[in-house]
Amino acid sequence: MDRLVKPDVKEVDVVFKKGQNCTTTFRLSNLMHTMSVAVSLTTTTPSDFSFTQPFSIIPPLSSLSYTLVLSQSSDHPPLSDAITVKAAPLPTGKAQGDDLRRLFSRPGPHIFRDAIIPISLVGPQVAEYLLCNHTHVRDVCSYFEKSIRGCSKSQVTSLLRPAVLFGNTSLVSGLIDGGGDVNFKDSDGRSLISLAVRAGNIDVVKVLIGAGCVIDDSIDRVLHDAAAINRVDLMEVLCDRFRNIDVNSVDSCGRTPIHVAASSGYVEVMKFCVSIGGKVDVFDCNGCGPLHLAAEKGHLQAIKCLLDCSDYVKYAVNKEGKTAFSIAVENGHSNLYNLLHLGDVLHRAARVGDVNGIKSCLAEGANVNERDQNGWTALHRAAFKGRIESVKVLLNHGAQVDVVDDAGYTPLHCAVEAGHVQVALLLISHGAKANVKSLKSVVSFNVDCFKSHSSLVKPLCQVKERENQLSVC
């Protein structure tokens, strides 16, 4: 016979409760038909686990119940242990405790090692411990799978929240497989996906989506949460799964995801939002648009992005009557002045020929070569309007004479087209070229087109002749 006794379980589960002595029971059956069997029970760590009856006698073909006790020696559960069951035939059927102790202290062929029974700590407190220490416990998933055997469905569901927060996809999947409700809502009515997004764990988000977790767009501000941590990848996953998600939805402050991104200077997030229909001209409860928030924090690239989407938002005022420029001034972000205000003032002064205004703007830090939405610089505007004194000031302050606009036009082309001979001659004297190739087009001045401006024909021909000579060389 290979063994004398047989346990009724392959593994013993102990429900762990911190600060309490925890117990569980199991049974051993005597397989002998005519002889009693002596039994000895030990554990790997007797300081943690003990038995109310470590030695016993089981009559033939009978069974006995045994109680395993976990004595609390620390605040955390012992994760692994095992019961060793030893048995020996007892022909007399009787023996005292000391006799049994002596019997099992003398190893020999009369002693049978009948079973090794693993001990598993189960219950919500064990699961919580594993969640908190998942990075430090080897084979944590195996322990965790066992731990939730001692949890009710509501307890498994309540464990989903910390599992999502800690971002371990295996543990989250284990809880879902164990019966956890993926559509559990917190006290504010928010979904687990909201928590996963705020934690920034895209793999957990995908697991929850795959398990059927849904969101309420009026409560779950998942795009706001993703924008706040600069995660375009999360936004892409969310928009792909939830096709009706509203990129222009507002939070309790009236702010969209673009507001959130603008406040932190997250340009790629703003670009993504705009690409799926996000609006840059939504104003929050204080009347602030994304541009106001970007100006407050001094985010230059964010401001450039917003102005590329809508130039007029720079003129919007909040409830205090302040533009984005005013807010930038209040916060001392001088690098923003040109974009938000000085550039416009400079162009306006160049257009109307306000020489003092031009000088004032340039003195305050305006960029002399700043382009507007059409690629025009202040020199384009002054040349087109024939403001020769303005042209002189701009050239003396470093204006690029051959800069091209979005259509490939230079200031010289603007001056010639508008018939401003003296401005054209001034530009030519400062090195303006008659043929200018841009990235978008080639502007080639045809002398025949300027017959009405005969005084320009000769200088233009001279310029073209000189350029041809240089190209041959």
CSV table of C-alpha atoms in Angstrom, one decimal:
chain,number,residue,atom,x,y,z
A,1,MET,CA,0.0,0.0,0.0
A,2,ASP,CA,1.4,3.4,-1.0
A,3,ARG,CA,-0.3,5.3,1.8
A,4,LEU,CA,-2.4,4.8,4.9
A,5,VAL,CA,-4.6,7.9,5.0
A,6,LYS,CA,-6.2,10.2,2.4
A,7,PRO,CA,-7.1,13.9,2.8
A,8,ASP,CA,-10.5,15.2,1.6
A,9,VAL,CA,-8.9,18.2,-0.1
A,10,LYS,CA,-6.0,18.9,-2.4
A,11,GLU,CA,-5.4,22.4,-0.9
A,12,VAL,CA,-6.5,24.1,2.3
A,13,ASP,CA,-7.9,27.6,2.1
A,14,VAL,CA,-7.5,29.9,5.1
A,15,VAL,CA,-9.6,33.1,5.1
A,16,PHE,CA,-7.1,35.7,6.4
A,17,LYS,CA,-8.4,38.5,8.7
A,18,LYS,CA,-5.8,40.9,10.0
A,19,GLY,CA,-5.4,40.8,13.8
A,20,GLN,CA,-7.4,37.6,14.3
A,21,ASN,CA,-6.5,33.9,14.7
A,22,CYS,CA,-7.8,32.3,11.5
A,23,THR,CA,-8.9,28.7,11.4
A,24,THR,CA,-10.0,26.1,8.8
A,25,THR,CA,-10.8,22.4,8.9
A,26,PHE,CA,-10.2,19.4,6.7
A,27,ARG,CA,-10.6,15.7,7.1
A,28,LEU,CA,-8.3,12.6,6.9
A,29,SER,CA,-9.6,9.1,6.2
A,30,ASN,CA,-8.0,5.9,7.2
A,31,LEU,CA,-7.6,3.6,4.2
A,32,MET,CA,-6.8,0.5,6.3
A,33,HIS,CA,-9.7,-2.0,6.7
A,34,THR,CA,-8.5,-3.7,9.9
A,35,MET,CA,-5.9,-1.5,11.5
A,36,SER,CA,-5.8,1.9,13.2
A,37,VAL,CA,-3.4,4.5,11.9
A,38,ALA,CA,-1.4,7.1,13.9
A,39,VAL,CA,-1.2,10.5,12.2
A,40,SER,CA,1.3,13.4,12.7
A,41,LEU,CA,0.6,16.8,11.2
A,42,THR,CA,3.3,19.5,10.8
A,43,THR,CA,3.6,22.7,8.7
A,44,THR,CA,6.6,24.3,7.0
A,45,THR,CA,6.5,27.3,9.4
A,46,PRO,CA,5.1,26.1,12.7
A,47,SER,CA,5.5,29.7,14.1
A,48,ASP,CA,2.6,30.7,11.8
A,49,PHE,CA,0.5,27.6,11.6
A,50,SER,CA,-0.4,25.0,14.2
A,51,PHE,CA,-3.0,22.3,14.9
A,52,THR,CA,-5.4,21.8,17.7
A,53,GLN,CA,-4.6,18.1,17.4
A,54,PRO,CA,-1.1,17.5,15.9
A,55,PHE,CA,-1.1,13.8,16.8
A,56,SER,CA,-4.1,11.5,16.5
A,57,ILE,CA,-5.3,8.0,15.9
A,58,ILE,CA,-7.8,7.1,13.2
A,59,PRO,CA,-9.7,3.8,13.5
A,60,PRO,CA,-10.0,1.5,10.5
A,61,LEU,CA,-12.0,2.9,7.6
A,62,SER,CA,-12.9,6.0,9.6
A,63,SER,CA,-12.1,9.7,9.3
A,64,LEU,CA,-11.3,12.6,11.6
A,65,SER,CA,-11.6,16.3,11.3
A,66,TYR,CA,-8.6,18.6,11.9
A,67,THR,CA,-8.4,22.3,12.7
A,68,LEU,CA,-5.5,24.4,11.2
A,69,VAL,CA,-4.9,27.6,13.1
A,70,LEU,CA,-3.1,30.7,11.7
A,71,SER,CA,-1.6,32.6,14.6
A,72,GLN,CA,-1.1,36.3,13.8
A,73,SER,CA,2.6,37.1,14.0
A,74,SER,CA,2.6,40.0,11.5
A,75,ASP,CA,0.3,42.4,9.7
A,76,HIS,CA,0.6,40.7,6.3
A,77,PRO,CA,-0.4,37.2,5.4
A,78,PRO,CA,2.1,34.4,4.9
A,79,LEU,CA,1.7,33.7,1.2
A,80,SER,CA,3.0,30.1,1.1
A,81,ASP,CA,3.0,27.1,3.4
A,82,ALA,CA,2.1,23.4,3.4
A,83,ILE,CA,0.9,20.6,5.7
A,84,THR,CA,2.9,17.5,5.8
A,85,VAL,CA,0.8,14.4,6.7
A,86,LYS,CA,2.7,11.5,8.1
A,87,ALA,CA,1.1,8.2,9.1
A,88,ALA,CA,2.1,4.9,10.8
A,89,PRO,CA,0.2,1.7,11.3
A,90,LEU,CA,-0.9,1.2,14.9
A,91,PRO,CA,-1.7,-2.5,15.5
A,92,THR,CA,-2.8,-2.0,19.1
A,93,GLY,CA,-5.1,0.9,18.2
A,94,LYS,CA,-4.1,2.7,21.3
A,95,ALA,CA,-1.3,5.1,22.3
A,96,GLN,CA,-0.7,8.2,24.5
A,97,GLY,CA,0.4,11.6,23.2
A,98,ASP,CA,4.0,11.0,24.3
A,99,ASP,CA,4.0,7.6,22.6
A,100,LEU,CA,2.9,9.1,19.3
A,101,ARG,CA,5.5,11.8,19.6
A,102,ARG,CA,8.2,9.2,20.1
A,103,LEU,CA,6.8,7.1,17.3
A,104,PHE,CA,7.2,9.9,14.7
A,105,SER,CA,10.5,11.0,16.1
A,106,ARG,CA,12.1,7.8,14.9
A,107,PRO,CA,12.0,7.9,11.1
A,108,GLY,CA,12.0,4.5,9.4
A,109,PRO,CA,10.1,2.3,7.0
A,110,HIS,CA,7.1,2.2,9.4
A,111,ILE,CA,6.5,5.9,8.7
A,112,PHE,CA,4.5,6.9,5.6
A,113,ARG,CA,4.5,10.4,4.2
A,114,ASP,CA,1.0,10.2,2.9
A,115,ALA,CA,0.4,13.8,1.7
A,116,ILE,CA,1.7,17.3,1.3
A,117,ILE,CA,-1.3,19.7,1.4
A,118,PRO,CA,-0.6,23.3,0.2
A,119,ILE,CA,-2.1,26.1,2.3
A,120,SER,CA,-3.6,29.1,0.5
A,121,LEU,CA,-4.4,32.3,2.2
A,122,VAL,CA,-7.6,33.7,0.7
A,123,GLY,CA,-10.0,36.6,1.2
A,124,PRO,CA,-10.2,40.3,0.4
A,125,GLN,CA,-7.5,41.3,2.8
A,126,VAL,CA,-5.0,38.9,1.1
A,127,ALA,CA,-6.1,40.3,-2.3
A,128,GLU,CA,-5.6,43.9,-1.2
A,129,TYR,CA,-2.2,43.0,0.2
A,130,LEU,CA,-1.2,41.5,-3.2
A,131,LEU,CA,-2.5,44.5,-5.0
A,132,CYS,CA,-0.5,46.9,-2.9
A,133,ASN,CA,2.7,44.7,-3.2
A,134,HIS,CA,2.3,43.3,-6.7
A,135,THR,CA,5.7,44.5,-7.8
A,136,HIS,CA,7.4,42.8,-4.9
A,137,VAL,CA,5.7,39.4,-4.9
A,138,ARG,CA,7.0,36.7,-7.1
A,139,ASP,CA,4.3,34.8,-9.0
A,140,VAL,CA,1.8,37.4,-7.7
A,141,CYS,CA,-0.9,36.3,-10.3
A,142,SER,CA,-0.9,32.8,-9.0
A,143,TYR,CA,-1.4,33.9,-5.4
A,144,PHE,CA,-4.0,36.5,-6.4
A,145,GLU,CA,-6.0,33.9,-8.3
A,146,LYS,CA,-6.2,31.8,-5.2
A,147,SER,CA,-6.9,34.8,-2.9
A,148,ILE,CA,-10.1,35.7,-4.6
A,149,ARG,CA,-11.5,32.2,-4.0
A,150,GLY,CA,-12.4,33.5,-0.5
A,151,CYS,CA,-14.2,36.7,-1.8
A,152,SER,CA,-17.8,37.4,-2.5
A,153,LYS,CA,-18.8,38.8,-5.9
A,154,SER,CA,-19.2,42.3,-4.3
A,155,GLN,CA,-15.8,42.0,-2.7
A,156,VAL,CA,-14.2,41.0,-6.0
A,157,THR,CA,-15.9,44.0,-7.6
A,158,SER,CA,-14.6,46.4,-4.9
A,159,LEU,CA,-11.1,45.1,-5.6
A,160,LEU,CA,-11.3,46.2,-9.2
A,161,ARG,CA,-10.9,49.8,-8.3
A,162,PRO,CA,-7.4,49.4,-6.6
A,163,ALA,CA,-6.4,46.9,-9.2
A,164,VAL,CA,-7.1,49.5,-12.0
A,165,LEU,CA,-5.4,52.2,-10.0
A,166,PHE,CA,-2.2,50.1,-9.6
A,167,GLY,CA,-2.3,49.3,-13.3
A,168,ASN,CA,-1.6,45.5,-13.3
A,169,THR,CA,-3.5,44.2,-16.3
A,170,SER,CA,-3.2,40.5,-15.2
A,171,LEU,CA,-4.8,41.3,-11.8
A,172,VAL,CA,-7.5,43.3,-13.4
A,173,SER,CA,-8.2,40.4,-15.8
A,174,GLY,CA,-8.2,38.0,-12.9
A,175,LEU,CA,-10.8,40.0,-11.1
A,176,ILE,CA,-13.0,40.3,-14.2
A,177,ASP,CA,-12.7,36.5,-14.7
A,178,GLY,CA,-13.5,36.1,-11.0
A,179,GLY,CA,-16.9,37.8,-11.4
A,180,GLY,CA,-16.0,41.5,-10.9
A,181,ASP,CA,-18.5,43.9,-12.4
A,182,VAL,CA,-16.6,46.0,-14.9
A,183,ASN,CA,-19.4,48.6,-15.0
A,184,PHE,CA,-19.2,49.4,-11.3
A,185,LYS,CA,-19.4,53.1,-10.7
A,186,ASP,CA,-17.8,55.1,-7.9
A,187,SER,CA,-19.7,57.5,-5.6
A,188,ASP,CA,-19.6,60.2,-8.3
A,189,GLY,CA,-21.0,57.9,-11.0
A,190,ARG,CA,-17.7,57.6,-12.8
A,191,SER,CA,-16.6,54.4,-14.6
A,192,LEU,CA,-13.5,52.3,-14.1
A,193,ILE,CA,-12.3,53.5,-17.4
A,194,SER,CA,-12.1,57.0,-16.0
A,195,LEU,CA,-9.9,55.7,-13.2
A,196,ALA,CA,-7.7,53.8,-15.7
A,197,VAL,CA,-7.3,56.9,-17.9
A,198,ARG,CA,-6.3,59.1,-15.0
A,199,ALA,CA,-3.8,56.4,-14.0
A,200,GLY,CA,-2.4,56.6,-17.6
A,201,ASN,CA,-2.5,52.9,-18.2
A,202,ILE,CA,-3.5,52.2,-21.7
A,203,ASP,CA,-3.3,48.4,-21.4
A,204,VAL,CA,-5.8,48.4,-18.5
A,205,VAL,CA,-8.1,50.7,-20.6
A,206,LYS,CA,-8.0,48.2,-23.4
A,207,VAL,CA,-8.8,45.3,-21.0
A,208,LEU,CA,-11.8,47.2,-19.6
A,209,ILE,CA,-13.1,48.1,-23.0
A,210,GLY,CA,-12.6,44.5,-24.1
A,211,ALA,CA,-14.6,43.3,-21.1
A,212,GLY,CA,-17.5,45.5,-22.0
A,213,CYS,CA,-17.0,48.5,-19.7
A,214,VAL,CA,-18.9,51.5,-20.9
A,215,ILE,CA,-18.7,55.2,-20.1
A,216,ASP,CA,-21.2,58.0,-19.6
A,217,ASP,CA,-20.0,61.0,-21.6
A,218,SER,CA,-21.9,63.4,-19.3
A,219,ILE,CA,-20.0,62.1,-16.2
A,220,ASP,CA,-16.8,60.4,-17.5
A,221,ARG,CA,-14.6,63.2,-18.7
A,222,VAL,CA,-12.1,60.7,-20.2
A,223,LEU,CA,-10.8,63.0,-22.9
A,224,HIS,CA,-10.3,65.7,-20.3
A,225,ASP,CA,-8.4,63.2,-18.1
A,226,ALA,CA,-6.2,62.0,-21.0
A,227,ALA,CA,-5.5,65.7,-22.1
A,228,ALA,CA,-4.4,66.5,-18.5
A,229,ILE,CA,-1.6,63.9,-18.7
A,230,ASN,CA,-0.7,64.6,-22.4
A,231,ARG,CA,-1.8,61.2,-23.7
A,232,VAL,CA,-2.8,61.3,-27.3
A,233,ASP,CA,-2.6,57.5,-27.5
A,234,LEU,CA,-5.3,57.2,-24.9
A,235,MET,CA,-7.5,59.6,-26.7
A,236,GLU,CA,-7.1,57.7,-29.9
A,237,VAL,CA,-8.2,54.4,-28.2
A,238,LEU,CA,-11.1,56.1,-26.6
A,239,CYS,CA,-12.3,57.8,-29.7
A,240,ASP,CA,-11.9,54.6,-31.7
A,241,ARG,CA,-14.0,52.6,-29.2
A,242,PHE,CA,-16.6,55.2,-28.3
A,243,ARG,CA,-17.5,56.8,-31.6
A,244,ASN,CA,-20.1,59.2,-30.1
A,245,ILE,CA,-17.6,60.7,-27.6
A,246,ASP,CA,-17.8,64.5,-27.7
A,247,VAL,CA,-14.5,66.3,-28.0
A,248,ASN,CA,-16.2,69.6,-27.3
A,249,SER,CA,-17.9,68.4,-24.1
A,250,VAL,CA,-17.3,70.7,-21.1
A,251,ASP,CA,-16.5,69.9,-17.5
A,252,SER,CA,-17.9,71.6,-14.4
A,253,CYS,CA,-15.8,74.7,-15.1
A,254,GLY,CA,-17.1,74.9,-18.7
A,255,ARG,CA,-13.7,73.7,-20.1
A,256,THR,CA,-13.1,71.4,-23.0
A,257,PRO,CA,-10.2,69.0,-23.4
A,258,ILE,CA,-8.5,71.8,-25.5
A,259,HIS,CA,-8.7,74.1,-22.5
A,260,VAL,CA,-7.1,71.5,-20.4
A,261,ALA,CA,-4.3,70.9,-22.9
A,262,ALA,CA,-3.8,74.6,-23.5
A,263,SER,CA,-3.3,75.3,-19.8
A,264,SER,CA,-0.5,72.8,-19.7
A,265,GLY,CA,1.0,73.6,-23.2
A,266,TYR,CA,0.3,70.1,-24.7
A,267,VAL,CA,0.4,71.0,-28.4
A,268,GLU,CA,0.0,67.5,-29.8
A,269,VAL,CA,-3.2,67.0,-27.7
A,270,MET,CA,-4.6,70.2,-29.0
A,271,LYS,CA,-3.8,69.2,-32.6
A,272,PHE,CA,-5.5,65.9,-32.1
A,273,CYS,CA,-8.6,67.4,-30.7
A,274,VAL,CA,-8.8,69.9,-33.5
A,275,SER,CA,-8.4,67.1,-36.0
A,276,ILE,CA,-11.5,65.3,-34.7
A,277,GLY,CA,-13.6,68.5,-34.6
A,278,GLY,CA,-12.4,70.2,-31.4
A,279,LYS,CA,-13.2,74.0,-31.3
A,280,VAL,CA,-10.6,76.5,-30.0
A,281,ASP,CA,-13.3,79.3,-29.6
A,282,VAL,CA,-15.2,77.7,-26.7
A,283,PHE,CA,-15.2,79.8,-23.5
A,284,ASP,CA,-15.4,78.5,-20.0
A,285,CYS,CA,-17.5,79.8,-17.0
A,286,ASN,CA,-15.1,82.7,-16.6
A,287,GLY,CA,-15.2,83.6,-20.3
A,288,CYS,CA,-11.7,82.3,-20.9
A,289,GLY,CA,-10.9,80.5,-24.1
A,290,PRO,CA,-7.9,78.1,-24.4
A,291,LEU,CA,-5.8,81.0,-25.6
A,292,HIS,CA,-6.4,82.9,-22.3
A,293,LEU,CA,-5.2,79.8,-20.4
A,294,ALA,CA,-2.1,79.3,-22.6
A,295,ALA,CA,-1.3,83.0,-22.2
A,296,GLU,CA,-1.5,82.8,-18.5
A,297,LYS,CA,1.0,80.0,-18.3
A,298,GLY,CA,3.3,81.4,-21.1
A,299,HIS,CA,3.0,78.5,-23.5
A,300,LEU,CA,4.4,79.9,-26.7
A,301,GLN,CA,3.9,76.9,-29.0
A,302,ALA,CA,0.4,76.3,-27.7
A,303,ILE,CA,-0.5,79.8,-28.6
A,304,LYS,CA,1.0,79.5,-32.1
A,305,CYS,CA,-1.1,76.3,-32.5
A,306,LEU,CA,-4.3,78.1,-31.4
A,307,LEU,CA,-3.7,81.1,-33.6
A,308,ASP,CA,-3.1,78.8,-36.6
A,309,CYS,CA,-6.6,77.4,-36.0
A,310,SER,CA,-8.3,80.8,-35.5
A,311,ASP,CA,-6.7,84.2,-35.6
A,312,TYR,CA,-9.6,86.1,-34.2
A,313,VAL,CA,-9.6,84.3,-30.8
A,314,LYS,CA,-6.8,86.7,-29.7
A,315,TYR,CA,-9.3,89.5,-29.6
A,316,ALA,CA,-11.8,87.7,-27.3
A,317,VAL,CA,-12.2,89.0,-23.8
A,318,ASN,CA,-13.1,87.1,-20.6
A,319,LYS,CA,-15.6,88.2,-18.0
A,320,GLU,CA,-13.0,90.7,-16.7
A,321,GLY,CA,-12.7,92.2,-20.1
A,322,LYS,CA,-9.2,90.9,-20.6
A,323,THR,CA,-7.7,89.6,-23.8
A,324,ALA,CA,-5.0,86.9,-23.9
A,325,PHE,CA,-2.5,89.7,-24.5
A,326,SER,CA,-3.6,91.4,-21.3
A,327,ILE,CA,-3.2,88.2,-19.3
A,328,ALA,CA,0.3,87.6,-20.8
A,329,VAL,CA,1.3,91.1,-19.7
A,330,GLU,CA,-0.1,90.6,-16.2
A,331,ASN,CA,2.0,87.4,-15.9
A,332,GLY,CA,5.2,88.9,-17.5
A,333,HIS,CA,5.3,86.6,-20.5
A,334,SER,CA,7.0,89.2,-22.8
A,335,ASN,CA,7.8,86.5,-25.4
A,336,LEU,CA,4.1,86.3,-26.2
A,337,TYR,CA,3.5,90.0,-26.8
A,338,ASN,CA,4.3,89.9,-30.5
A,339,LEU,CA,2.0,87.0,-31.2
A,340,LEU,CA,-0.9,88.2,-29.2
A,341,HIS,CA,-0.8,91.9,-29.9
A,342,LEU,CA,2.3,93.7,-31.1
A,343,GLY,CA,2.3,91.9,-34.4
A,344,ASP,CA,-1.2,93.1,-35.2
A,345,VAL,CA,-0.4,96.6,-34.2
A,346,LEU,CA,2.8,96.6,-36.3
A,347,HIS,CA,0.9,95.4,-39.4
A,348,ARG,CA,-1.8,98.0,-38.8
A,349,ALA,CA,0.8,100.8,-38.4
A,350,ALA,CA,2.6,99.7,-41.6
A,351,ARG,CA,-0.7,99.7,-43.5
A,352,VAL,CA,-1.7,103.2,-42.5
A,353,GLY,CA,1.9,104.6,-42.6
A,354,ASP,CA,2.2,105.3,-38.9
A,355,VAL,CA,6.0,105.5,-38.7
A,356,ASN,CA,6.0,106.4,-35.0
A,357,GLY,CA,3.7,103.4,-34.3
A,358,ILE,CA,6.0,101.1,-36.2
A,359,LYS,CA,9.0,102.4,-34.2
A,360,SER,CA,7.1,102.0,-30.9
A,361,CYS,CA,6.1,98.4,-31.7
A,362,LEU,CA,9.6,97.4,-32.7
A,363,ALA,CA,11.0,99.0,-29.5
A,364,GLU,CA,8.5,97.0,-27.5
A,365,GLY,CA,9.8,93.8,-29.1
A,366,ALA,CA,7.6,93.2,-32.1
A,367,ASN,CA,9.1,90.9,-34.7
A,368,VAL,CA,9.7,92.9,-37.9
A,369,ASN,CA,9.3,89.8,-40.0
A,370,GLU,CA,6.3,88.4,-38.3
A,371,ARG,CA,3.8,86.9,-40.8
A,372,ASP,CA,0.0,87.1,-40.7
A,373,GLN,CA,-2.4,84.3,-41.6
A,374,ASN,CA,-1.6,84.9,-45.3
A,375,GLY,CA,2.1,85.0,-44.9
A,376,TRP,CA,2.3,88.8,-45.3
A,377,THR,CA,4.9,90.7,-43.3
A,378,ALA,CA,4.6,94.4,-42.3
A,379,LEU,CA,6.9,95.1,-45.3
A,380,HIS,CA,4.3,93.5,-47.7
A,381,ARG,CA,1.6,95.7,-46.3
A,382,ALA,CA,3.6,99.0,-46.4
A,383,ALA,CA,4.8,98.2,-49.9
A,384,PHE,CA,1.3,97.4,-51.2
A,385,LYS,CA,-0.1,100.6,-49.7
A,386,GLY,CA,2.9,102.7,-50.9
A,387,ARG,CA,4.0,103.8,-47.5
A,388,ILE,CA,7.5,104.7,-48.4
A,389,GLU,CA,8.6,106.1,-45.0
A,390,SER,CA,7.2,103.0,-43.3
A,391,VAL,CA,9.2,100.8,-45.8
A,392,LYS,CA,12.4,102.7,-45.0
A,393,VAL,CA,11.9,102.2,-41.2
A,394,LEU,CA,11.1,98.5,-41.6
A,395,LEU,CA,14.2,98.0,-43.9
A,396,ASN,CA,16.4,99.8,-41.4
A,397,HIS,CA,15.1,97.5,-38.7
A,398,GLY,CA,16.0,94.3,-40.5
A,399,ALA,CA,12.9,93.6,-42.6
A,400,GLN,CA,13.6,90.8,-45.1
A,401,VAL,CA,13.3,92.4,-48.6
A,402,ASP,CA,12.6,89.2,-50.5
A,403,VAL,CA,10.4,87.3,-48.1
A,404,VAL,CA,7.5,85.6,-49.9
A,405,ASP,CA,3.9,85.2,-48.7
A,406,ASP,CA,1.8,82.0,-49.0
A,407,ALA,CA,1.2,82.8,-52.7
A,408,GLY,CA,4.8,83.4,-53.5
A,409,TYR,CA,4.6,87.2,-53.6
A,410,THR,CA,7.4,89.5,-52.4
A,411,PRO,CA,7.1,93.1,-51.1
A,412,LEU,CA,8.5,94.2,-54.5
A,413,HIS,CA,5.7,92.3,-56.3
A,414,CYS,CA,3.1,94.0,-54.1
A,415,ALA,CA,4.6,97.4,-54.8
A,416,VAL,CA,4.7,96.9,-58.6
A,417,GLU,CA,1.2,95.4,-58.7
A,418,ALA,CA,-0.2,98.4,-56.8
A,419,GLY,CA,1.8,100.9,-59.0
A,420,HIS,CA,4.0,102.3,-56.3
A,421,VAL,CA,7.1,103.2,-58.3
A,422,GLN,CA,9.2,104.9,-55.6
A,423,VAL,CA,8.6,102.0,-53.2
A,424,ALA,CA,9.6,99.5,-55.8
A,425,LEU,CA,12.8,101.4,-56.6
A,426,LEU,CA,13.6,101.7,-52.9
A,427,LEU,CA,13.2,97.9,-52.5
A,428,ILE,CA,15.4,97.3,-55.6
A,429,SER,CA,18.1,99.5,-54.2
A,430,HIS,CA,18.0,97.3,-51.0
A,431,GLY,CA,18.6,94.2,-53.1
A,432,ALA,CA,15.1,93.1,-54.0
A,433,LYS,CA,15.2,90.5,-56.8
A,434,ALA,CA,13.0,90.5,-59.9
A,435,ASN,CA,12.8,86.7,-59.9
A,436,VAL,CA,12.1,84.9,-56.6
A,437,LYS,CA,11.4,81.2,-56.2
A,438,SER,CA,9.4,80.1,-53.2
A,439,LEU,CA,8.4,76.7,-52.0
A,440,LYS,CA,5.0,77.2,-53.5
A,441,SER,CA,5.4,79.0,-56.7
A,442,VAL,CA,7.8,80.9,-58.9
A,443,VAL,CA,7.2,84.6,-59.3
A,444,SER,CA,8.7,86.0,-62.5
A,445,PHE,CA,8.1,89.6,-63.3
A,446,ASN,CA,7.2,90.2,-66.9
A,447,VAL,CA,8.4,93.6,-68.0
A,448,ASP,CA,5.6,93.9,-70.5
A,449,CYS,CA,3.2,93.9,-67.6
A,450,PHE,CA,4.7,97.1,-66.2
A,451,LYS,CA,4.4,99.3,-69.4
A,452,SER,CA,2.2,101.6,-67.5
A,453,HIS,CA,5.0,102.1,-65.0
A,454,SER,CA,7.8,102.9,-67.5
A,455,SER,CA,10.2,104.2,-64.8
A,456,LEU,CA,10.3,100.6,-63.5
A,457,VAL,CA,11.2,98.9,-66.7
A,458,LYS,CA,14.9,99.9,-66.8
A,459,PRO,CA,15.7,99.0,-63.2
A,460,LEU,CA,13.8,95.7,-63.4
A,461,CYS,CA,15.7,94.8,-66.6
A,462,GLN,CA,19.0,95.7,-65.0
A,463,VAL,CA,18.1,93.6,-62.0
A,464,LYS,CA,17.2,90.6,-64.2
A,465,GLU,CA,20.3,91.1,-66.3
A,466,ARG,CA,22.5,91.1,-63.2
A,467,GLU,CA,20.8,87.9,-61.9
A,468,ASN,CA,21.3,86.2,-65.2
A,469,GLN,CA,25.0,87.1,-65.2
A,470,LEU,CA,25.4,85.7,-61.7
A,471,SER,CA,23.6,82.5,-62.6
A,472,VAL,CA,26.0,82.0,-65.6
A,473,CYS,CA,29.0,82.4,-63.4
